[in-house]
Tab-separated table of C-alpha atoms and ligand atoms in Angstrom:
chain	number	residue	atom	x	y	z
Q	10	MET	CA	39.439	-29.102	45.327
Q	11	VAL	CA	37.002	-26.945	47.226
Q	12	LYS	CA	33.483	-26.305	47.775
Q	13	ILE	CA	32.619	-22.665	47.618
Q	14	THR	CA	29.610	-20.885	49.142
Q	15	ILE	CA	28.827	-17.367	48.909
Q	16	GLU	CA	25.796	-16.255	51.189
Q	17	ASN	CA	23.846	-13.113	50.988
Q	18	VAL	CA	26.576	-11.310	49.242
Q	19	VAL	CA	26.079	-7.747	48.112
Q	20	LYS	CA	28.366	-5.083	46.495
Q	21	ARG	CA	27.586	-1.536	45.544
Q	22	PHE	CA	29.522	0.713	43.566
Q	23	GLY	CA	28.081	4.152	44.154
Q	24	ASN	CA	24.614	4.006	43.411
Q	25	VAL	CA	25.022	0.739	41.375
Q	26	ILE	CA	24.181	-2.372	43.261
Q	27	ALA	CA	26.345	-4.889	41.178
Q	28	VAL	CA	25.537	-7.762	43.230
Q	29	ASN	CA	22.241	-7.758	44.680
Q	30	ASN	CA	22.055	-10.360	47.770
Q	31	ILE	CA	23.410	-13.410	45.922
Q	32	SER	CA	23.740	-16.893	47.598
Q	33	LEU	CA	25.601	-19.805	45.587
Q	34	GLU	CA	26.860	-23.287	46.580
Q	35	ILE	CA	29.197	-24.483	44.168
Q	36	LYS	CA	30.134	-28.152	44.649
Q	37	ASP	CA	33.309	-29.439	44.894
Q	38	LYS	CA	34.670	-30.598	41.392
Q	39	GLU	CA	32.134	-28.809	39.584
Q	40	PHE	CA	32.001	-26.918	36.591
Q	41	PHE	CA	29.888	-23.779	37.629
Q	42	VAL	CA	28.969	-21.126	34.847
Q	43	LEU	CA	27.971	-17.666	35.705
Q	44	LEU	CA	25.989	-16.356	32.821
Q	45	GLY	CA	24.407	-13.278	31.862
Q	46	PRO	CA	24.257	-10.020	29.898
Q	47	SER	CA	26.814	-7.238	30.327
Q	48	GLY	CA	26.979	-5.454	33.532
Q	49	CYS	CA	24.884	-7.956	35.156
Q	50	GLY	CA	27.552	-8.664	38.196
Q	51	LYS	CA	29.331	-11.775	36.823
Q	52	SER	CA	32.982	-10.162	37.126
Q	53	THR	CA	31.966	-8.636	40.361
Q	54	THR	CA	30.671	-12.047	42.085
Q	55	LEU	CA	34.015	-13.651	40.799
Q	56	ASN	CA	36.383	-10.913	42.029
Q	57	ILE	CA	34.711	-11.448	45.467
Q	58	ILE	CA	35.163	-15.090	45.562
Q	59	ALA	CA	38.902	-14.473	44.446
Q	60	GLY	CA	39.196	-11.939	47.180
Q	61	LEU	CA	40.028	-9.089	44.626
Q	62	GLU	CA	37.007	-7.086	45.567
Q	63	ARG	CA	35.334	-6.826	49.023
Q	64	GLN	CA	31.717	-7.334	49.182
Q	65	ASP	CA	29.691	-4.872	51.318
Q	66	GLN	CA	27.622	-7.361	52.814
Q	67	GLY	CA	27.656	-11.106	53.151
Q	68	SER	CA	30.421	-14.045	53.461
Q	69	VAL	CA	32.250	-16.153	51.218
Q	70	TYR	CA	33.416	-19.723	52.593
Q	71	PHE	CA	35.836	-22.168	51.022
Q	72	ASP	CA	34.680	-25.779	52.264
Q	73	ASP	CA	33.347	-24.378	55.956
Q	74	GLU	CA	36.010	-21.781	56.323
Q	75	LYS	CA	34.893	-18.347	56.251
Q	76	VAL	CA	37.660	-16.713	53.723
Q	77	ASP	CA	36.675	-12.906	53.771
Q	78	GLU	CA	39.735	-11.870	55.794
Q	79	VAL	CA	42.097	-14.317	53.808
Q	80	PRO	CA	43.952	-12.103	51.214
Q	81	PRO	CA	43.717	-13.230	47.708
Q	82	GLU	CA	47.026	-14.867	47.182
Q	83	LYS	CA	46.396	-17.016	50.003
Q	84	ARG	CA	42.964	-18.268	48.913
Q	85	ASP	CA	45.027	-20.761	46.489
Q	86	VAL	CA	42.674	-20.346	43.402
Q	87	ALA	CA	44.029	-19.554	39.936
Q	88	MET	CA	42.167	-16.491	37.833
Q	89	VAL	CA	41.925	-15.910	34.386
Q	90	PHE	CA	40.847	-12.263	33.578
Q	91	GLN	CA	38.602	-11.038	31.249
Q	92	SER	CA	41.845	-8.753	30.245
Q	93	TYR	CA	44.247	-11.359	30.676
Q	94	ALA	CA	46.903	-9.781	33.134
Q	95	LEU	CA	50.339	-11.120	31.744
Q	96	TYR	CA	53.582	-9.735	32.974
Q	97	PRO	CA	54.459	-7.672	29.898
Q	98	HIS	CA	58.658	-7.918	30.500
Q	99	MET	CA	58.145	-11.842	30.639
Q	100	THR	CA	58.126	-14.366	27.749
Q	101	ALA	CA	55.142	-16.577	27.528
Q	102	TYR	CA	57.203	-19.309	28.883
Q	103	ARG	CA	58.188	-17.253	32.069
Q	104	ASN	CA	54.575	-16.137	32.444
Q	105	ILE	CA	53.233	-19.628	32.506
Q	106	ALA	CA	56.187	-20.786	34.654
Q	107	PHE	CA	56.221	-18.161	37.016
Q	108	PRO	CA	53.737	-19.528	39.891
Q	109	LEU	CA	55.757	-22.497	39.635
Q	110	MET	CA	59.053	-20.557	40.021
Q	111	VAL	CA	57.691	-18.675	43.037
Q	112	ARG	CA	56.870	-22.223	44.452
Q	113	LYS	CA	60.740	-23.156	43.913
Q	114	VAL	CA	59.800	-26.242	41.772
Q	115	PRO	CA	62.940	-27.755	40.231
Q	116	SER	CA	63.084	-26.474	36.943
Q	117	ASP	CA	63.094	-29.725	34.701
Q	118	LYS	CA	59.587	-30.411	36.427
Q	119	ILE	CA	58.647	-26.773	35.459
Q	120	ARG	CA	59.487	-27.506	31.909
Q	121	LYS	CA	57.576	-30.488	31.875
Q	122	GLN	CA	54.110	-28.872	33.277
Q	123	VAL	CA	54.601	-25.786	31.154
Q	124	MET	CA	55.349	-27.893	28.109
Q	125	GLU	CA	52.271	-29.855	28.732
Q	126	ALA	CA	50.106	-27.080	29.244
Q	127	ALA	CA	51.339	-25.344	26.230
Q	128	GLN	CA	50.532	-28.273	24.056
Q	129	MET	CA	47.332	-28.609	25.497
Q	130	LEU	CA	46.703	-25.091	24.278
Q	131	GLY	CA	48.113	-24.922	21.178
Q	132	ILE	CA	50.699	-22.346	21.933
Q	133	GLU	CA	54.093	-24.131	22.052
Q	134	SER	CA	55.561	-22.007	19.241
Q	135	LEU	CA	55.099	-18.807	20.874
Q	136	LEU	CA	56.733	-19.637	24.210
Q	137	ASP	CA	59.591	-17.394	23.354
Q	138	ARG	CA	57.562	-14.435	22.642
Q	139	LYS	CA	56.513	-11.354	24.983
Q	140	PRO	CA	52.996	-10.463	25.595
Q	141	TYR	CA	53.154	-7.511	23.055
Q	142	GLU	CA	54.140	-9.940	20.340
Q	143	LEU	CA	51.146	-12.195	20.697
Q	144	SER	CA	47.453	-11.615	19.755
Q	145	GLY	CA	44.682	-11.100	22.107
Q	146	GLY	CA	43.598	-14.826	21.793
Q	147	GLU	CA	47.140	-16.085	22.111
Q	148	ARG	CA	47.555	-13.890	25.354
Q	149	GLN	CA	44.295	-15.484	26.764
Q	150	ARG	CA	45.536	-18.930	26.255
Q	151	VAL	CA	49.022	-18.097	27.768
Q	152	ALA	CA	46.817	-17.031	30.827
Q	153	LEU	CA	45.204	-20.123	30.800
Q	154	ALA	CA	48.322	-22.013	30.656
Q	155	ARG	CA	49.579	-20.192	33.512
Q	156	ALA	CA	46.283	-20.928	35.725
Q	157	ILE	CA	46.527	-24.656	34.654
Q	158	VAL	CA	50.104	-25.205	35.956
Q	159	ARG	CA	49.457	-23.889	39.234
Q	160	ASN	CA	47.258	-26.938	40.325
Q	161	PRO	CA	45.096	-24.573	42.449
Q	162	LYS	CA	41.863	-25.478	44.523
Q	163	ALA	CA	39.821	-23.648	42.284
Q	164	PHE	CA	39.877	-21.999	38.673
Q	165	LEU	CA	37.959	-18.832	38.280
Q	166	LEU	CA	37.702	-17.956	34.828
Q	167	ASP	CA	36.294	-14.873	33.695
Q	168	GLU	CA	35.175	-14.947	29.794
Q	169	PRO	CA	38.713	-16.831	29.117
Q	170	LEU	CA	37.736	-17.561	25.456
Q	171	SER	CA	36.330	-14.292	24.577
Q	172	ASN	CA	39.060	-13.093	22.408
Q	173	ILE	CA	39.624	-16.292	20.716
Q	174	ASP	CA	38.209	-16.945	17.148
Q	175	ALA	CA	35.209	-18.745	16.716
Q	176	LYS	CA	36.902	-21.993	15.322
Q	177	LEU	CA	39.476	-22.372	17.969
Q	178	ARG	CA	37.121	-21.279	20.404
Q	179	VAL	CA	35.004	-24.441	19.776
Q	180	ALA	CA	38.153	-26.703	19.906
Q	181	MET	CA	38.968	-24.986	23.183
Q	182	ARG	CA	35.873	-25.434	24.623
Q	183	ALA	CA	36.029	-29.027	24.556
Q	184	GLU	CA	39.622	-28.986	25.622
Q	185	LEU	CA	38.593	-26.714	28.668
Q	186	ILE	CA	35.784	-29.510	29.455
Q	187	ARG	CA	38.097	-32.300	29.262
Q	188	LEU	CA	40.550	-30.674	31.436
Q	189	GLN	CA	38.341	-29.726	34.036
Q	190	LYS	CA	36.857	-33.308	34.022
Q	191	THR	CA	40.431	-34.907	34.250
Q	192	LEU	CA	41.955	-32.452	36.784
Q	193	LYS	CA	38.770	-32.394	38.866
Q	194	THR	CA	39.178	-28.588	39.830
Q	195	THR	CA	36.273	-26.724	41.055
Q	196	THR	CA	35.901	-24.106	38.272
Q	197	ILE	CA	33.717	-21.146	38.006
Q	198	TYR	CA	33.409	-19.627	34.768
Q	199	VAL	CA	31.832	-16.401	33.627
Q	200	THR	CA	30.411	-16.016	30.330
Q	201	HIS	CA	27.588	-14.024	28.577
Q	202	ASP	CA	27.825	-16.845	25.721
Q	203	GLN	CA	24.979	-19.262	26.033
Q	204	VAL	CA	26.563	-21.780	24.122
Q	205	GLU	CA	29.776	-21.950	26.232
Q	206	ALA	CA	27.580	-21.964	29.207
Q	207	MET	CA	25.109	-25.022	27.839
Q	208	THR	CA	27.952	-27.029	26.399
Q	209	MET	CA	30.365	-26.716	29.241
Q	210	ALA	CA	28.277	-26.272	32.645
Q	211	ASP	CA	27.563	-28.909	35.160
Q	212	ARG	CA	25.260	-26.455	36.198
Q	213	ILE	CA	24.319	-22.652	35.370
Q	214	ALA	CA	23.371	-19.573	37.252
Q	215	ILE	CA	21.595	-17.139	35.296
Q	216	MET	CA	22.346	-13.667	36.483
Q	217	ASN	CA	20.242	-10.690	35.666
Q	218	LYS	CA	20.651	-7.334	37.242
Q	219	GLY	CA	22.810	-8.343	40.169
Q	220	LYS	CA	20.640	-11.247	41.023
Q	221	VAL	CA	20.443	-15.139	40.219
Q	222	ALA	CA	17.170	-15.431	37.688
Q	223	GLN	CA	17.711	-19.179	37.775
Q	224	LEU	CA	20.147	-21.900	38.768
Q	225	ASP	CA	19.993	-25.430	37.474
Q	226	GLU	CA	21.400	-27.871	34.979
Q	227	PRO	CA	21.955	-26.623	31.516
Q	228	ILE	CA	18.991	-28.929	30.007
Q	229	ARG	CA	16.557	-27.881	32.843
Q	230	ILE	CA	17.061	-24.264	32.345
Q	231	PHE	CA	16.663	-24.672	28.253
Q	232	ASP	CA	13.327	-26.932	28.669
Q	233	LYS	CA	12.082	-24.766	31.955
Q	234	PRO	CA	13.079	-21.118	31.882
Q	235	ALA	CA	11.875	-19.612	35.171
Q	236	ASP	CA	10.905	-16.171	33.815
Q	237	THR	CA	10.706	-14.626	30.728
Q	238	PHE	CA	14.224	-12.794	31.072
Q	239	VAL	CA	15.822	-16.738	31.020
Q	240	ALA	CA	13.254	-17.780	28.094
Q	241	GLY	CA	14.612	-14.843	26.118
Q	242	PHE	CA	18.216	-15.409	26.953
Q	243	ILE	CA	18.455	-18.907	26.647
Q	244	GLY	CA	18.110	-20.417	22.775
Q	245	SER	CA	19.022	-19.042	19.516
Q	246	PRO	CA	17.249	-17.730	17.509
Q	247	PRO	CA	15.533	-16.144	20.832
Q	248	MET	CA	11.986	-17.306	21.903
Q	249	ASN	CA	9.069	-15.697	20.512
Q	250	PHE	CA	6.576	-14.015	23.020
Q	251	PHE	CA	2.952	-13.362	22.496
Q	252	HIS	CA	0.826	-11.389	24.851
Q	253	CYS	CA	-2.463	-13.482	25.322
Q	254	SER	CA	-5.359	-14.459	27.494
Q	255	LEU	CA	-7.188	-17.789	28.420
Q	256	MET	CA	-10.734	-18.065	27.038
Q	257	GLU	CA	-13.167	-20.972	26.842
Q	258	GLU	CA	-14.635	-21.454	23.243
Q	259	LYS	CA	-16.903	-24.479	22.064
Q	260	GLU	CA	-15.981	-26.715	25.449
Q	261	LYS	CA	-12.251	-26.186	24.820
Q	262	THR	CA	-9.927	-23.956	26.704
Q	263	LYS	CA	-7.887	-21.837	24.501
Q	264	LEU	CA	-4.856	-19.181	24.673
Q	265	LYS	CA	-5.870	-16.182	22.474
Q	266	THR	CA	-3.539	-13.849	21.135
Q	267	SER	CA	-4.896	-11.082	18.672
Q	268	GLU	CA	-3.799	-12.727	15.844
Q	269	PHE	CA	-4.579	-16.801	16.459
Q	270	SER	CA	-5.615	-19.081	19.177
Q	271	LEU	CA	-4.238	-22.441	20.371
Q	272	SER	CA	-6.585	-24.846	22.167
Q	273	LEU	CA	-4.751	-26.257	25.398
Q	274	PRO	CA	-4.366	-29.828	26.540
Q	275	SER	CA	-6.605	-30.288	29.723
Q	276	ASP	CA	-3.928	-30.453	32.079
Q	277	VAL	CA	-2.012	-27.086	30.973
Q	278	ALA	CA	-5.273	-25.650	30.898
Q	279	ALA	CA	-5.961	-26.630	34.526
Q	280	LEU	CA	-2.553	-25.337	35.544
Q	281	VAL	CA	-3.131	-21.779	34.098
Q	282	LYS	CA	-6.524	-21.639	35.508
Q	283	GLU	CA	-5.296	-22.615	39.222
Q	284	HIS	CA	-2.604	-20.046	38.732
Q	285	GLY	CA	-5.563	-17.101	39.220
Q	286	ASN	CA	-4.372	-14.539	36.523
Q	287	THR	CA	-5.755	-15.661	33.427
Q	288	SER	CA	-6.038	-12.604	31.303
Q	289	ASP	CA	-2.634	-11.196	31.209
Q	290	LEU	CA	-0.466	-13.903	30.075
Q	291	ILE	CA	2.425	-14.300	27.773
Q	292	LEU	CA	2.909	-17.304	25.486
Q	293	ALA	CA	6.381	-18.392	24.854
Q	294	VAL	CA	7.534	-20.393	21.890
Q	295	ARG	CA	10.923	-21.526	20.592
Q	296	PRO	CA	11.483	-21.064	16.897
Q	297	GLN	CA	12.104	-24.288	16.220
Q	298	ASN	CA	8.828	-25.358	17.510
Q	299	ILE	CA	6.916	-23.280	14.637
Q	300	SER	CA	6.471	-25.222	11.754
Q	301	VAL	CA	5.630	-23.186	8.498
Q	302	SER	CA	4.205	-24.519	5.209
Q	303	LYS	CA	2.396	-23.301	2.060
Q	304	GLN	CA	-0.744	-25.454	2.789
Q	305	ARG	CA	-2.793	-24.908	5.930
Q	306	LEU	CA	-1.529	-27.036	8.766
Q	307	GLY	CA	-4.691	-28.148	10.382
Q	308	ASP	CA	-6.301	-27.029	13.453
Q	309	ASP	CA	-5.193	-23.841	15.061
Q	310	SER	CA	-2.599	-23.204	12.311
Q	311	PHE	CA	-3.082	-19.536	11.220
Q	312	GLU	CA	-2.150	-17.548	8.068
Q	313	THR	CA	0.925	-15.083	8.032
Q	314	GLU	CA	3.355	-13.551	5.545
Q	315	VAL	CA	7.138	-14.003	5.106
Q	316	TYR	CA	9.158	-11.193	6.379
Q	317	ALA	CA	12.604	-12.408	5.757
Q	318	VAL	CA	14.422	-15.746	4.964
Q	319	GLU	CA	17.618	-16.511	6.519
Q	320	PRO	CA	19.314	-19.823	4.786
Q	321	LEU	CA	22.008	-21.085	7.191
Q	322	GLY	CA	23.122	-24.320	5.389
Q	323	THR	CA	22.004	-26.778	7.962
Q	324	GLU	CA	18.422	-25.001	8.453
Q	325	THR	CA	16.640	-22.000	7.407
Q	326	ILE	CA	15.270	-19.098	9.865
Q	327	VAL	CA	11.985	-17.708	8.519
Q	328	ASP	CA	10.887	-14.741	9.973
Q	329	LEU	CA	7.089	-14.109	9.824
Q	330	THR	CA	4.863	-10.877	10.317
Q	331	VAL	CA	2.238	-12.023	12.919
Q	332	GLY	CA	0.258	-8.988	13.918
Q	333	GLY	CA	2.595	-5.988	14.571
Q	334	GLN	CA	5.387	-8.468	15.390
Q	335	ILE	CA	8.256	-10.383	13.674
Q	336	VAL	CA	8.231	-14.051	14.607
Q	337	LYS	CA	11.005	-16.447	13.922
Q	338	SER	CA	10.615	-19.963	12.971
Q	339	VAL	CA	13.316	-22.525	12.115
Q	340	CYS	CA	12.620	-24.636	8.968
Q	341	PRO	CA	14.419	-27.424	7.067
Q	342	PRO	CA	17.296	-26.093	4.631
Q	343	THR	CA	15.206	-27.306	1.743
Q	344	PHE	CA	12.340	-24.350	2.635
Q	345	LYS	CA	12.106	-21.666	0.367
Q	346	ALA	CA	9.732	-18.756	0.131
Q	347	SER	CA	9.599	-15.134	-1.332
Q	348	LEU	CA	9.220	-12.116	0.899
Q	349	GLY	CA	5.639	-11.207	1.307
Q	350	GLU	CA	4.506	-14.727	0.350
Q	351	LYS	CA	1.417	-16.050	2.483
Q	352	VAL	CA	2.379	-19.213	4.468
Q	353	TRP	CA	0.529	-21.154	7.354
Q	354	ALA	CA	2.095	-21.466	10.416
Q	355	LYS	CA	1.444	-23.999	13.280
Q	356	ILE	CA	2.854	-23.953	16.865
Q	357	ASP	CA	3.792	-27.332	18.591
Q	358	ILE	CA	1.229	-27.162	21.539
Q	359	ALA	CA	3.312	-29.656	23.682
Q	360	LYS	CA	6.529	-27.151	23.708
Q	361	ILE	CA	4.848	-24.121	24.640
Q	362	HIS	CA	5.431	-22.161	28.086
Q	363	VAL	CA	2.933	-19.738	29.631
Q	364	TYR	CA	4.307	-16.769	31.870
Q	365	ASP	CA	2.357	-14.436	34.031
Q	366	ARG	CA	2.929	-10.836	32.211
Q	367	LYS	CA	2.912	-8.882	35.439
Q	368	THR	CA	5.629	-10.953	37.384
Q	369	GLU	CA	7.269	-12.457	34.379
Q	370	LYS	CA	7.441	-16.186	36.408
Q	371	LEU	CA	6.715	-19.304	34.540
Q	372	ILE	CA	3.207	-21.077	35.003
Q	373	VAL	CA	3.547	-23.880	32.946
N	428	LIG	N1	35.102	-0.604	40.039
N	428	LIG	C1	33.917	-0.180	39.610
N	428	LIG	N2	33.154	0.966	39.753
N	428	LIG	C2	32.013	1.336	39.322
N	428	LIG	N3	30.923	0.476	38.718
N	428	LIG	C3	31.481	-0.658	38.765
N	428	LIG	C4	32.927	-1.051	39.027
N	428	LIG	N4	32.873	-2.298	38.618
N	428	LIG	C5	31.473	-2.706	38.065
N	428	LIG	N5	30.892	-1.774	38.306
N	428	LIG	C6	29.259	-1.767	37.644
N	428	LIG	O1	29.018	-3.006	38.409
N	428	LIG	C7	27.821	-3.433	37.278
N	428	LIG	C8	28.342	-5.265	37.069
N	428	LIG	O2	29.588	-5.101	36.511
N	428	LIG	P1	30.274	-6.541	36.284
N	428	LIG	O3	31.752	-6.205	35.706
N	428	LIG	O4	30.258	-7.399	37.457
N	428	LIG	O5	29.637	-6.976	35.297
N	428	LIG	P2	29.758	-7.909	34.213
N	428	LIG	O6	28.500	-8.991	34.304
N	428	LIG	O7	30.898	-9.021	34.447
N	428	LIG	O8	29.685	-7.681	32.776
N	428	LIG	P3	30.439	-7.898	31.288
N	428	LIG	O9	29.842	-9.124	30.791
N	428	LIG	O10	30.394	-6.553	30.303
N	428	LIG	O11	31.940	-7.988	31.782
N	428	LIG	C9	27.992	-3.034	36.078
N	428	LIG	O12	26.846	-2.019	36.188
N	428	LIG	C10	29.342	-2.018	36.088
N	428	LIG	O13	29.293	-0.873	35.555
N	429	LIG	MG1	32.869	-9.026	33.288
């Protein structure tokens, strides 16, 4: 158990700034997720915390101790790599047992701990196999078991479920959440999968191009994405964006796009006016907050055309042509429409966000 702090950390590889002045404080016992697209600097950040990579600037602290000069093996963290690093000549059992054997733990105790971890990860029947006899997902689970048995100060996990099939991944997600809550070991978990981040994290840091775009609890990131990058990254299908501006019409303040306009509640209108820039804005709406019907849906609904229909069983995603862009809406599974059919769409005004198009930051 440990609090991990990184302060103004910078890491360059030649001309690439992999980590661009990041500061984070990961609380003791926290399940902390680093989320972001490929190449945004997640693994580099994790490797710096583990001591496997040396930062060019800034410092890492475990509790109040600066660990910049502490080698990785003395930091007492267990790391699971994106490319699981198992010892190829050892069986799965010995791979898992290895950290305990090094510490000269009695063999009956080792056996007990290895079996417990193996059971938790569903790999009891694989313990006699060597890594080359295991699938990618099985190797990943062996690597996780090896991390668990060590009982380290912190788990540093780099996409540990990426090679596991979808069904098992969902099950493992729940197991990992339970495990972390039981062991109460500070955990930093790297993923580019927003569902993993949303479901597992106490807090998420969303990274973009070596910087932290937003740091918050999952639900707050979902409800109030701080900029258009986060808004577009979190949520499935992704947020719809419309270029728009503010205008007054018949004593109402409206957001006007090239295809439709929306009357704003007075508090939202006031906030946008206060912001100053009212002419170069982005309206952001989740597909779940656009309803579609064959009939007109009252004020501010607008007529569009069906571009594609994607039934998923639990819901149906309907793609609409709005101006030159495709807009996604999530409809009930009973919704049916043919391609090119004229339909009406309506945006739930209570759920919209407005961003400044230049700064890309959230206004309201
Ligand atoms: N050893 C290295 N040498 C040169 N460039 C590197 C090195 N390691 C990482 N980079 C670059 O630094 C940036 C960040 O890489 P990093 O591995 O941290 O990304 P990531 O967020 O973990 O991505 P992914 O989701 O694909 O694993 C990338 O542009 C990458 O190409
Ligand atoms: Mg990575």
